Short mmCIF file of C-alpha atoms in Angstrom, two decimals:
data_model
loop_
_atom_site.label_atom_id
_atom_site.label_comp_id
_atom_site.label_asym_id
_atom_site.label_seq_id
_atom_site.Cartn_x
_atom_site.Cartn_y
_atom_site.Cartn_z
CA ASN A 267 10.00 -27.26 -13.25
CA ASN A 268 10.17 -23.90 -15.07
CA MET A 269 6.59 -24.36 -16.23
CA LYS A 270 5.51 -24.88 -12.60
CA ARG A 271 7.22 -21.62 -11.62
CA ILE A 272 5.55 -19.74 -14.46
CA ILE A 273 2.14 -21.09 -13.48
CA ILE A 274 2.70 -20.17 -9.83
CA ALA A 275 3.85 -16.67 -10.83
CA ILE A 276 0.74 -16.18 -12.96
CA MET A 277 -1.50 -17.41 -10.15
CA LEU A 278 0.13 -15.06 -7.63
CA THR A 279 -0.18 -12.15 -10.02
CA CYS A 280 -3.88 -12.89 -10.42
CA LEU A 281 -4.28 -12.94 -6.65
CA VAL A 282 -2.43 -9.67 -6.06
CA THR A 283 -3.73 -7.59 -8.97
CA PRO A 284 -7.47 -7.70 -8.09
CA ALA A 285 -6.64 -6.72 -4.51
CA LEU A 286 -5.23 -3.45 -5.77
CA ASP A 287 -8.65 -2.49 -7.13
CA ALA A 288 -10.87 -4.10 -4.53
CA ASN A 289 -10.95 -1.40 -1.86
CA ALA A 290 -12.22 1.36 -4.15
CA GLN A 291 -15.36 -0.74 -4.66
CA GLY A 292 -15.57 -1.66 -0.98
CA ASP A 293 -14.90 -5.36 -1.58
CA LEU A 294 -11.65 -5.52 0.41
CA ILE A 295 -11.88 -6.34 4.11
CA VAL A 296 -9.36 -4.06 5.80
CA LEU A 297 -7.97 -4.99 9.19
CA GLY A 298 -6.17 -2.78 11.67
CA ALA A 299 -5.10 0.81 11.09
CA GLY A 300 -5.72 0.51 7.34
CA GLY A 301 -9.38 1.20 8.04
CA ASN A 302 -8.64 4.57 9.63
CA SER A 303 -9.74 7.58 7.62
CA CYS A 304 -7.36 9.95 5.90
CA GLY A 305 -8.82 12.67 8.11
CA LYS A 306 -7.64 10.71 11.15
CA TRP A 307 -4.21 10.23 9.49
CA THR A 308 -3.86 13.99 9.00
CA LYS A 309 -4.80 14.69 12.63
CA LYS A 310 -2.42 12.00 13.91
CA ARG A 311 0.40 13.41 11.77
CA LYS A 312 -0.10 16.83 13.36
CA ASP A 313 -0.15 15.25 16.84
CA ASN A 314 2.84 13.01 15.95
CA THR A 315 0.78 9.92 16.90
CA TRP A 316 0.60 8.48 13.38
CA HIS A 317 3.06 5.62 13.86
CA SER A 318 0.62 2.69 13.91
CA SER A 319 -0.95 3.83 10.63
CA GLY A 320 2.51 4.48 9.21
CA GLN A 321 3.60 0.97 10.12
CA TRP A 322 0.45 -0.39 8.48
CA ILE A 323 1.36 1.41 5.23
CA LEU A 324 4.94 0.14 5.35
CA GLY A 325 3.62 -3.38 5.97
CA PHE A 326 1.32 -3.04 2.96
CA VAL A 327 4.24 -1.99 0.75
CA THR A 328 6.35 -4.84 2.14
CA ALA A 329 3.54 -7.34 1.47
CA TYR A 330 3.29 -6.07 -2.10
CA ASN A 331 7.04 -6.65 -2.49
CA TYR A 332 6.70 -10.15 -1.08
CA TYR A 333 3.66 -11.30 -3.02
CA THR A 334 4.45 -9.76 -6.41
CA PRO A 335 6.72 -11.93 -8.54
CA GLY A 336 9.79 -10.07 -9.76
CA VAL A 337 9.35 -7.19 -7.30
CA SER A 338 11.73 -6.83 -4.39
CA ASP A 339 11.36 -3.09 -3.67
CA VAL A 340 8.50 -1.21 -5.32
CA ALA A 341 9.49 1.85 -3.25
CA LYS A 342 13.08 1.84 -4.52
CA ASN A 343 14.96 4.99 -3.47
CA ALA A 344 12.09 6.22 -1.28
CA ASP A 345 12.51 6.34 2.48
CA ASN A 346 9.79 5.95 5.11
CA GLN A 347 9.39 9.71 5.58
CA GLY A 348 9.00 10.21 1.84
CA LEU A 349 6.27 7.56 1.70
CA ALA A 350 4.52 9.21 4.66
CA ALA A 351 4.73 12.60 2.92
CA TRP A 352 3.14 11.07 -0.18
CA VAL A 353 0.29 9.76 1.99
CA ASP A 354 -0.02 13.25 3.55
CA ASN A 355 -0.69 14.69 0.10
CA TYR A 356 -3.08 11.90 -0.83
CA CYS A 357 -5.01 12.26 2.42
CA ALA A 358 -5.19 16.06 2.11
CA ALA A 359 -6.89 15.57 -1.27
CA ASN A 360 -9.02 12.58 -0.13
CA PRO A 361 -9.90 13.05 3.56
CA LEU A 362 -12.85 10.63 3.45
CA ASN A 363 -10.81 7.73 2.03
CA ASN A 364 -8.99 5.37 4.34
CA ILE A 365 -5.36 4.35 4.83
CA ALA A 366 -5.91 1.23 2.72
CA ASP A 367 -7.08 3.43 -0.19
CA ALA A 368 -4.02 5.62 0.30
CA SER A 369 -1.75 2.56 0.34
CA ILE A 370 -3.29 1.15 -2.85
CA SER A 371 -2.82 4.51 -4.57
CA LEU A 372 0.74 4.69 -3.26
CA ILE A 373 1.54 1.31 -4.82
CA ARG A 374 0.05 2.46 -8.14
CA PHE A 375 2.21 5.60 -7.99
CA LEU A 376 5.36 3.66 -7.10
CA LYS A 377 4.77 1.14 -9.90
CA ALA A 378 4.35 3.93 -12.46
CA ARG A 379 7.64 5.65 -11.57
#
């Protein structure tokens, strides 16, 4: 029974880990607001109409928590506004990237903390 759990954990890790690198090469199909550009994010933040993209990012972080064995809160001690501010900085530096790219980079940052 423990061996089954270990095998399942390894399989899930293999499924999640490549997805974190896929978008940079254009291999990840992005649905919804994740496909919006960082330039659009920055404009929507100024207009205070960013909420659908913000929810997409929070859903991405939540999915990472769900699908990554041993992780329950990769964003531990960070609130939603703090995560959005991190994406603001990312998007200011990378206006041609999309929200999915920003979310992948956010996960990498959160994991490294």
